[in-house]
PDB file of C-alpha atoms in Angstrom:
ATOM      1  CA  MET A  27      44.855 -45.349 102.479  1.00 41.00           C
ATOM      2  CA  GLY A  28      47.648 -47.811 102.073  1.00 41.00           C
ATOM      3  CA  ASP A  29      45.292 -50.755 102.496  1.00 47.00           C
ATOM      4  CA  TRP A  30      42.727 -49.271 100.008  1.00 46.00           C
ATOM      5  CA  TRP A  31      45.699 -48.739  97.433  1.00 44.00           C
ATOM      6  CA  GLN A  32      46.935 -52.438  97.827  1.00 46.00           C
ATOM      7  CA  ARG A  33      43.384 -53.781  97.705  1.00 51.00           C
ATOM      8  CA  ASN A  34      42.070 -51.909  94.608  1.00 50.00           C
ATOM      9  CA  ILE A  35      45.014 -51.058  92.617  1.00 47.00           C
ATOM     10  CA  ILE A  36      47.971 -53.332  92.812  1.00 57.00           C
ATOM     11  CA  GLU A  37      46.290 -56.607  93.546  1.00 60.00           C
ATOM     12  CA  PRO A  38      47.324 -59.169  90.955  1.00 55.00           C
ATOM     13  CA  GLY A  39      43.986 -59.256  89.084  1.00 68.00           C
ATOM     14  CA  LYS A  40      44.194 -55.417  88.442  1.00 81.00           C
ATOM     15  CA  LEU A  41      47.919 -55.065  87.814  1.00 86.00           C
ATOM     16  CA  PRO A  42      47.650 -55.756  84.069  1.00 89.00           C
ATOM     17  CA  LEU A  43      44.913 -53.268  83.813  1.00 90.00           C
ATOM     18  CA  LEU A  44      46.994 -50.714  85.671  1.00 92.00           C
ATOM     19  CA  LEU A  45      49.729 -51.430  83.207  1.00 93.00           C
ATOM     20  CA  ALA A  46      47.619 -51.240  80.197  1.00 95.00           C
ATOM     21  CA  LEU A  47      46.226 -47.882  81.273  1.00 95.00           C
ATOM     22  CA  ALA A  48      49.514 -46.349  81.928  1.00 96.00           C
ATOM     23  CA  ALA A  49      50.998 -47.648  78.641  1.00 97.00           C
ATOM     24  CA  PHE A  50      47.836 -46.338  76.970  1.00 97.00           C
ATOM     25  CA  VAL A  51      48.011 -42.723  78.452  1.00 96.00           C
ATOM     26  CA  LEU A  52      51.712 -42.496  77.944  1.00 97.00           C
ATOM     27  CA  THR A  53      51.597 -43.642  74.232  1.00 97.00           C
ATOM     28  CA  PHE A  54      49.005 -41.112  73.418  1.00 97.00           C
ATOM     29  CA  LEU A  55      50.862 -38.169  74.966  1.00 95.00           C
ATOM     30  CA  ILE A  56      54.188 -39.174  73.474  1.00 95.00           C
ATOM     31  CA  THR A  57      52.599 -39.654  70.061  1.00 95.00           C
ATOM     32  CA  ARG A  58      51.048 -36.266  70.263  1.00 95.00           C
ATOM     33  CA  VAL A  59      54.249 -34.702  71.128  1.00 94.00           C
ATOM     34  CA  ILE A  60      56.044 -36.529  68.163  1.00 94.00           C
ATOM     35  CA  THR A  61      53.306 -35.527  65.668  1.00 93.00           C
ATOM     36  CA  ARG A  62      53.343 -31.939  66.748  1.00 92.00           C
ATOM     37  CA  LEU A  63      57.081 -31.869  66.276  1.00 92.00           C
ATOM     38  CA  ILE A  64      56.810 -33.400  62.888  1.00 91.00           C
ATOM     39  CA  ARG A  65      54.064 -30.930  61.985  1.00 89.00           C
ATOM     40  CA  ALA A  66      56.320 -27.973  63.052  1.00 86.00           C
ATOM     41  CA  GLY A  67      59.453 -29.384  61.112  1.00 87.00           C
ATOM     42  CA  ARG A  68      61.405 -29.740  64.470  1.00 87.00           C
ATOM     43  CA  GLY A  69      63.415 -32.641  65.952  1.00 80.00           C
ATOM     44  CA  PRO A  70      64.568 -35.757  64.232  1.00 88.00           C
ATOM     45  CA  PHE A  71      61.209 -37.299  63.596  1.00 85.00           C
ATOM     46  CA  GLY A  72      59.337 -37.588  60.393  1.00 85.00           C
ATOM     47  CA  ASN A  73      56.464 -39.228  58.648  1.00 85.00           C
ATOM     48  CA  VAL A  74      56.939 -42.999  57.933  1.00 85.00           C
ATOM     49  CA  LYS A  75      56.491 -43.893  54.258  1.00 83.00           C
ATOM     50  CA  ALA A  76      56.795 -46.971  52.254  1.00 81.00           C
ATOM     51  CA  GLY A  77      56.926 -46.681  48.440  1.00 78.00           C
ATOM     52  CA  GLY A  78      55.249 -43.266  48.658  1.00 79.00           C
ATOM     53  CA  LEU A  79      52.550 -44.568  50.853  1.00 86.00           C
ATOM     54  CA  HIS A  80      52.095 -42.724  54.074  1.00 84.00           C
ATOM     55  CA  ILE A  81      51.935 -45.202  56.999  1.00 90.00           C
ATOM     56  CA  HIS A  82      49.635 -43.859  59.638  1.00 92.00           C
ATOM     57  CA  HIS A  83      50.551 -44.919  63.224  1.00 93.00           C
ATOM     58  CA  VAL A  84      47.096 -46.667  63.495  1.00 95.00           C
ATOM     59  CA  VAL A  85      48.669 -49.528  61.415  1.00 94.00           C
ATOM     60  CA  PRO A  86      51.218 -50.664  63.929  1.00 95.00           C
ATOM     61  CA  GLY A  87      48.725 -49.793  66.685  1.00 96.00           C
ATOM     62  CA  ILE A  88      46.314 -52.263  65.337  1.00 96.00           C
ATOM     63  CA  ILE A  89      49.275 -54.968  65.011  1.00 96.00           C
ATOM     64  CA  LEU A  90      50.287 -54.338  68.653  1.00 97.00           C
ATOM     65  CA  ALA A  91      46.690 -54.328  69.994  1.00 96.00           C
ATOM     66  CA  VAL A  92      46.015 -57.763  68.298  1.00 96.00           C
ATOM     67  CA  VAL A  93      49.297 -59.124  69.532  1.00 96.00           C
ATOM     68  CA  GLY A  94      48.809 -57.996  73.059  1.00 94.00           C
ATOM     69  CA  GLY A  95      45.192 -59.011  73.122  1.00 93.00           C
ATOM     70  CA  PHE A  96      45.705 -62.470  71.938  1.00 94.00           C
ATOM     71  CA  GLY A  97      48.924 -62.708  74.150  1.00 92.00           C
ATOM     72  CA  ALA A  98      46.955 -61.685  77.155  1.00 89.00           C
ATOM     73  CA  VAL A  99      44.289 -64.415  76.486  1.00 87.00           C
ATOM     74  CA  ALA A 100      46.971 -67.043  76.063  1.00 86.00           C
ATOM     75  CA  SER A 101      49.195 -66.134  79.044  1.00 79.00           C
ATOM     76  CA  GLY A 102      46.344 -66.003  81.606  1.00 70.00           C
ATOM     77  CA  ARG A 103      45.827 -63.224  84.336  1.00 66.00           C
ATOM     78  CA  HIS A 104      49.093 -63.508  86.210  1.00 70.00           C
ATOM     79  CA  GLY A 105      52.758 -63.622  85.676  1.00 79.00           C
ATOM     80  CA  PHE A 106      55.246 -61.662  83.560  1.00 85.00           C
ATOM     81  CA  GLY A 107      53.639 -62.726  80.159  1.00 87.00           C
ATOM     82  CA  SER A 108      50.255 -61.090  81.160  1.00 88.00           C
ATOM     83  CA  TYR A 109      52.009 -57.971  82.237  1.00 90.00           C
ATOM     84  CA  ALA A 110      54.001 -57.657  79.208  1.00 93.00           C
ATOM     85  CA  CYS A 111      50.929 -58.243  76.963  1.00 94.00           C
ATOM     86  CA  ALA A 112      48.967 -55.702  78.823  1.00 94.00           C
ATOM     87  CA  VAL A 113      51.662 -53.010  78.060  1.00 96.00           C
ATOM     88  CA  VAL A 114      51.946 -54.072  74.500  1.00 97.00           C
ATOM     89  CA  PHE A 115      48.052 -53.946  74.305  1.00 97.00           C
ATOM     90  CA  GLY A 116      47.895 -50.497  75.955  1.00 96.00           C
ATOM     91  CA  ILE A 117      50.671 -49.092  73.472  1.00 97.00           C
ATOM     92  CA  GLY A 118      48.703 -50.490  70.671  1.00 97.00           C
ATOM     93  CA  ALA A 119      45.350 -49.042  71.751  1.00 97.00           C
ATOM     94  CA  GLY A 120      46.980 -45.770  72.270  1.00 97.00           C
ATOM     95  CA  LEU A 121      48.227 -45.552  68.782  1.00 96.00           C
ATOM     96  CA  VAL A 122      44.831 -46.798  67.375  1.00 97.00           C
ATOM     97  CA  LEU A 123      42.621 -44.308  69.272  1.00 96.00           C
ATOM     98  CA  ASP A 124      44.960 -41.305  68.570  1.00 96.00           C
ATOM     99  CA  GLU A 125      43.753 -41.824  65.071  1.00 95.00           C
ATOM    100  CA  PHE A 126      40.146 -42.758  65.890  1.00 95.00           C
ATOM    101  CA  ALA A 127      38.728 -39.788  63.849  1.00 93.00           C
ATOM    102  CA  LEU A 128      40.751 -41.026  60.650  1.00 93.00           C
ATOM    103  CA  VAL A 129      39.275 -44.570  61.087  1.00 93.00           C
ATOM    104  CA  LEU A 130      35.850 -43.014  61.558  1.00 92.00           C
ATOM    105  CA  HIS A 131      35.810 -40.676  58.628  1.00 93.00           C
ATOM    106  CA  LEU A 132      38.260 -42.844  56.495  1.00 90.00           C
ATOM    107  CA  ASP A 133      39.954 -39.501  55.765  1.00 91.00           C
ATOM    108  CA  ASP A 134      43.127 -37.916  57.125  1.00 89.00           C
ATOM    109  CA  VAL A 135      41.414 -35.390  59.347  1.00 91.00           C
ATOM    110  CA  TYR A 136      44.068 -35.554  62.084  1.00 91.00           C
ATOM    111  CA  TRP A 137      44.647 -31.742  62.217  1.00 90.00           C
ATOM    112  CA  SER A 138      40.909 -30.798  61.487  1.00 90.00           C
ATOM    113  CA  GLU A 139      38.061 -29.989  63.788  1.00 88.00           C
ATOM    114  CA  ALA A 140      36.815 -33.634  63.058  1.00 90.00           C
ATOM    115  CA  GLY A 141      40.106 -34.904  64.475  1.00 89.00           C
ATOM    116  CA  ARG A 142      39.317 -33.545  67.977  1.00 90.00           C
ATOM    117  CA  GLN A 143      37.034 -36.722  68.176  1.00 91.00           C
ATOM    118  CA  SER A 144      40.247 -38.802  68.753  1.00 93.00           C
ATOM    119  CA  VAL A 145      41.115 -36.685  71.642  1.00 92.00           C
ATOM    120  CA  GLU A 146      37.672 -37.025  73.141  1.00 91.00           C
ATOM    121  CA  VAL A 147      37.606 -40.745  72.700  1.00 93.00           C
ATOM    122  CA  VAL A 148      41.122 -41.143  74.404  1.00 94.00           C
ATOM    123  CA  VAL A 149      39.963 -38.966  77.389  1.00 92.00           C
ATOM    124  CA  LEU A 150      36.814 -40.926  77.827  1.00 92.00           C
ATOM    125  CA  THR A 151      38.529 -44.296  77.455  1.00 93.00           C
ATOM    126  CA  ALA A 152      41.172 -43.336  80.064  1.00 93.00           C
ATOM    127  CA  ALA A 153      38.469 -42.075  82.426  1.00 91.00           C
ATOM    128  CA  LEU A 154      36.231 -45.140  82.076  1.00 89.00           C
ATOM    129  CA  VAL A 155      39.196 -47.558  82.484  1.00 90.00           C
ATOM    130  CA  GLY A 156      40.231 -45.689  85.541  1.00 89.00           C
ATOM    131  CA  LEU A 157      36.923 -45.883  87.115  1.00 85.00           C
ATOM    132  CA  VAL A 158      36.928 -49.534  86.585  1.00 83.00           C
ATOM    133  CA  LEU A 159      40.494 -49.760  88.072  1.00 84.00           C
ATOM    134  CA  VAL A 160      39.530 -48.066  91.279  1.00 78.00           C
ATOM    135  CA  GLY A 161      36.661 -50.689  91.898  1.00 73.00           C
ATOM    136  CA  PHE A 162      33.665 -49.563  89.745  1.00 74.00           C
ATOM    137  CA  SER A 163      31.859 -52.495  87.867  1.00 69.00           C
ATOM    138  CA  PRO A 164      29.600 -52.009  84.902  1.00 68.00           C
ATOM    139  CA  PHE A 165      25.816 -51.588  85.633  1.00 60.00           C
ATOM    140  CA  GLY A 166      26.225 -51.323  89.402  1.00 60.00           C
ATOM    141  CA  VAL A 167      27.099 -54.882  90.131  1.00 55.00           C
ATOM    142  CA  ASN A 168      29.794 -53.678  92.474  1.00 56.00           C
ATOM    143  CA  ASP A 169      27.003 -52.130  94.703  1.00 54.00           C
ATOM    144  CA  LEU A 170      25.468 -55.486  95.480  1.00 51.00           C
ATOM    145  CA  SER A 171      26.136 -57.358  98.705  1.00 53.00           C
ATOM    146  CA  ASP A 172      27.657 -60.863  98.748  1.00 55.00           C
ATOM    147  CA  GLU A 173      24.068 -62.348  99.532  1.00 57.00           C
ATOM    148  CA  GLU A 174      22.603 -60.429  96.697  1.00 53.00           C
ATOM    149  CA  LEU A 175      25.342 -61.581  94.157  1.00 51.00           C
ATOM    150  CA  GLN A 176      24.450 -65.138  95.261  1.00 55.00           C
ATOM    151  CA  ASP A 177      20.995 -64.513  93.956  1.00 57.00           C
ATOM    152  CA  ARG A 178      21.071 -64.544  90.192  1.00 60.00           C
ATOM    153  CA  GLY A 179      17.537 -62.819  89.986  1.00 65.00           C
ATOM    154  CA  SER A 180      18.944 -59.746  91.897  1.00 66.00           C
ATOM    155  CA  VAL A 181      22.022 -59.509  89.715  1.00 64.00           C
ATOM    156  CA  LEU A 182      19.956 -59.705  86.422  1.00 72.00           C
ATOM    157  CA  THR A 183      17.543 -57.162  87.689  1.00 76.00           C
ATOM    158  CA  THR A 184      20.302 -54.707  88.526  1.00 73.00           C
ATOM    159  CA  VAL A 185      22.007 -55.196  85.238  1.00 75.00           C
ATOM    160  CA  VAL A 186      18.769 -54.870  83.196  1.00 82.00           C
ATOM    161  CA  VAL A 187      17.501 -51.746  85.008  1.00 83.00           C
ATOM    162  CA  ASN A 188      20.833 -49.980  84.877  1.00 81.00           C
ATOM    163  CA  PHE A 189      21.110 -50.961  81.244  1.00 84.00           C
ATOM    164  CA  LEU A 190      17.780 -49.612  80.332  1.00 87.00           C
ATOM    165  CA  LEU A 191      18.592 -46.273  82.226  1.00 87.00           C
ATOM    166  CA  ALA A 192      21.856 -46.104  80.231  1.00 87.00           C
ATOM    167  CA  LEU A 193      20.108 -46.675  77.009  1.00 90.00           C
ATOM    168  CA  GLY A 194      17.517 -44.077  77.834  1.00 91.00           C
ATOM    169  CA  VAL A 195      20.174 -41.495  78.403  1.00 91.00           C
ATOM    170  CA  LEU A 196      21.634 -42.600  74.904  1.00 89.00           C
ATOM    171  CA  SER A 197      18.425 -42.018  73.362  1.00 93.00           C
ATOM    172  CA  LYS A 198      18.310 -38.476  74.676  1.00 92.00           C
ATOM    173  CA  GLY A 199      21.545 -37.692  72.625  1.00 91.00           C
ATOM    174  CA  LYS A 200      23.850 -37.721  75.696  1.00 90.00           C
ATOM    175  CA  ALA A 201      26.420 -40.311  74.549  1.00 88.00           C
ATOM    176  CA  LYS A 202      29.208 -39.353  77.042  1.00 87.00           C
ATOM    177  CA  MET A 203      26.971 -39.312  79.961  1.00 90.00           C
ATOM    178  CA  ALA A 204      25.583 -42.751  78.890  1.00 88.00           C
ATOM    179  CA  LEU A 205      28.867 -44.212  78.918  1.00 86.00           C
ATOM    180  CA  PHE A 206      29.743 -42.980  82.289  1.00 86.00           C
ATOM    181  CA  SER A 207      26.301 -44.246  83.585  1.00 87.00           C
ATOM    182  CA  VAL A 208      27.359 -47.653  82.461  1.00 82.00           C
ATOM    183  CA  ILE A 209      30.041 -47.568  85.099  1.00 83.00           C
ATOM    184  CA  ILE A 210      28.281 -45.218  87.618  1.00 82.00           C
ATOM    185  CA  PRO A 211      24.437 -45.941  87.337  1.00 82.00           C
ATOM    186  CA  PHE A 212      23.626 -42.797  89.522  1.00 83.00           C
ATOM    187  CA  VAL A 213      24.774 -40.582  86.619  1.00 86.00           C
ATOM    188  CA  ALA A 214      21.928 -41.967  84.391  1.00 87.00           C
ATOM    189  CA  LEU A 215      19.427 -40.478  86.843  1.00 87.00           C
ATOM    190  CA  PHE A 216      20.465 -36.977  85.799  1.00 87.00           C
ATOM    191  CA  GLY A 217      20.265 -37.769  82.145  1.00 88.00           C
ATOM    192  CA  ILE A 218      16.931 -39.353  82.461  1.00 90.00           C
ATOM    193  CA  ILE A 219      15.367 -36.280  84.268  1.00 89.00           C
ATOM    194  CA  ARG A 220      16.783 -33.571  82.023  1.00 89.00           C
ATOM    195  CA  LEU A 221      15.523 -32.549  78.565  1.00 90.00           C
ATOM    196  CA  ALA A 222      16.821 -34.491  75.562  1.00 92.00           C
ATOM    197  CA  ARG A 223      19.042 -32.756  73.111  1.00 92.00           C
ATOM    198  CA  PRO A 224      17.336 -31.527  69.939  1.00 91.00           C
ATOM    199  CA  GLY A 225      17.357 -34.158  67.166  1.00 89.00           C
ATOM    200  CA  SER A 226      17.799 -37.111  69.435  1.00 91.00           C
ATOM    201  CA  PRO A 227      15.482 -40.034  69.072  1.00 92.00           C
ATOM    202  CA  TRP A 228      13.851 -39.186  72.406  1.00 92.00           C
ATOM    203  CA  ALA A 229      13.158 -35.703  71.266  1.00 91.00           C
ATOM    204  CA  ARG A 230      11.965 -36.885  67.752  1.00 91.00           C
ATOM    205  CA  ARG A 231       9.463 -39.204  69.681  1.00 91.00           C
ATOM    206  CA  PHE A 232       8.265 -37.386  72.547  1.00 91.00           C
ATOM    207  CA  TYR A 233       8.739 -33.698  71.649  1.00 91.00           C
ATOM    208  CA  ARG A 234       7.164 -33.831  68.112  1.00 88.00           C
ATOM    209  CA  ARG A 235       3.782 -32.342  69.442  1.00 88.00           C
ATOM    210  CA  ARG A 236       5.372 -30.300  72.348  1.00 90.00           C
ATOM    211  CA  PRO A 237       6.591 -27.210  70.829  1.00 89.00           C
ATOM    212  CA  ARG A 238       7.536 -25.634  74.238  1.00 92.00           C
ATOM    213  CA  ALA A 239       9.577 -28.799  75.138  1.00 90.00           C
ATOM    214  CA  ARG A 240      11.365 -28.512  71.743  1.00 90.00           C
ATOM    215  CA  ALA A 241      12.076 -24.828  72.328  1.00 93.00           C
ATOM    216  CA  ARG A 242      13.150 -25.408  75.936  1.00 92.00           C
ATOM    217  CA  ALA A 243      15.585 -28.375  74.698  1.00 91.00           C
ATOM    218  CA  THR A 244      17.101 -26.243  72.000  1.00 92.00           C
ATOM    219  CA  LEU A 245      17.675 -23.280  74.453  1.00 93.00           C
ATOM    220  CA  ARG A 246      19.311 -25.697  77.081  1.00 91.00           C
ATOM    221  CA  ALA A 247      21.449 -27.310  74.429  1.00 90.00           C
ATOM    222  CA  TYR A 248      22.743 -23.946  73.187  1.00 89.00           C
ATOM    223  CA  HIS A 249      23.579 -22.716  76.517  1.00 89.00           C
ATOM    224  CA  HIS A 250      25.237 -26.020  77.429  1.00 87.00           C
ATOM    225  CA  ASP A 251      27.308 -25.996  74.284  1.00 86.00           C
ATOM    226  CA  ARG A 252      28.299 -22.448  74.535  1.00 88.00           C
ATOM    227  CA  ARG A 253      29.306 -22.920  78.225  1.00 88.00           C
ATOM    228  CA  TRP A 254      31.547 -25.890  77.539  1.00 82.00           C
ATOM    229  CA  SER A 255      32.858 -25.070  74.205  1.00 83.00           C
ATOM    230  CA  GLY A 256      35.717 -22.809  75.405  1.00 83.00           C
ATOM    231  CA  PRO A 257      37.219 -25.480  78.143  1.00 85.00           C
ATOM    232  CA  SER A 258      36.710 -28.111  75.656  1.00 83.00           C
ATOM    233  CA  ARG A 259      38.638 -26.206  73.020  1.00 82.00           C
ATOM    234  CA  VAL A 260      41.377 -25.309  75.432  1.00 85.00           C
ATOM    235  CA  LEU A 261      41.685 -28.924  76.615  1.00 82.00           C
ATOM    236  CA  GLY A 262      41.772 -30.135  73.039  1.00 83.00           C
ATOM    237  CA  ASP A 263      44.430 -27.499  72.084  1.00 86.00           C
ATOM    238  CA  TRP A 264      46.536 -28.649  74.911  1.00 87.00           C
ATOM    239  CA  LEU A 265      46.255 -32.415  74.495  1.00 84.00           C
ATOM    240  CA  GLY A 266      46.068 -32.615  70.735  1.00 85.00           C
ATOM    241  CA  GLY A 267      47.454 -29.436  69.396  1.00 86.00           C
ATOM    242  CA  LYS A 268      45.568 -26.595  67.387  1.00 85.00           C
ATOM    243  CA  THR A 269      43.840 -27.437  64.248  1.00 86.00           C
ATOM    244  CA  ASP A 270      44.942 -26.293  60.805  1.00 83.00           C
ATOM    245  CA  ALA A 271      42.072 -23.701  60.703  1.00 84.00           C
ATOM    246  CA  GLU A 272      43.015 -22.409  64.136  1.00 83.00           C
ATOM    247  CA  LEU A 273      46.693 -21.975  62.998  1.00 80.00           C
ATOM    248  CA  THR A 274      45.697 -20.275  59.647  1.00 81.00           C
ATOM    249  CA  GLU A 275      43.375 -18.020  61.750  1.00 80.00           C
ATOM    250  CA  ALA A 276      46.086 -17.004  64.022  1.00 74.00           C
ATOM    251  CA  ALA A 277      48.682 -16.470  61.181  1.00 74.00           C
ATOM    252  CA  GLU A 278      46.181 -14.182  59.316  1.00 76.00           C
ATOM    253  CA  ALA A 279      45.369 -12.204  62.621  1.00 72.00           C
ATOM    254  CA  ALA A 280      49.244 -11.770  63.208  1.00 74.00           C
ATOM    255  CA  HIS A 281      49.801 -10.674  59.498  1.00 68.00           C
ATOM    256  CA  HIS A 282      47.019  -7.965  59.875  1.00 71.00           C
ATOM    257  CA  ARG A 283      48.480  -6.453  62.959  1.00 66.00           C
TER     258      ARG A 283
END
């Protein structure tokens, strides 16, 4: 176990990635705690304003991500400079992705249902980076032997096949599974053999004249969303805090008791 940890986690080439991931996760968690305290009117924190303009934390996040990214490129892979830049980049990425939904919608949806997209993106990012950190490489390249890696044709074939599988999963409307299949190609097999989600490019193309397939896909999507909506909401509330609508609903329910 100790040899595995040293070989895959703290080797010099992966230490910056580990530091960036740790900074990313900690920044997101600390930011969410602070924003929830500000929202509740507790603690010494408050919104940052300049001339009446609310400065969202995505702004310093972009600056830190740019500084950390360019600094990492300039400092190389090893040494204190690369480690420091990795931490700066991780902090900036955490601040940016915490307000991913705001950037996507160009609206302050932080405490709305749409704002949950930020939490989902952060969790997905942390999971994917964690997989890369423990030894997975995109499109199954890590599964190739040394002899196969010397053969460019084998490498190219593996990458193209796994890329097409991930693209097929994406066309079926399963974006999260497609992302994970980039790192773990085996996951794509489950997405390919299962029914596409209603309204996906695959469903519009191949289920157009197959009413039974459309009906089965709709029913499967309904049961899937219903099964996972509860745990997803609990995780979202725990990590990101309740939405304004949920707080209003809870307040009205308490008022009517």
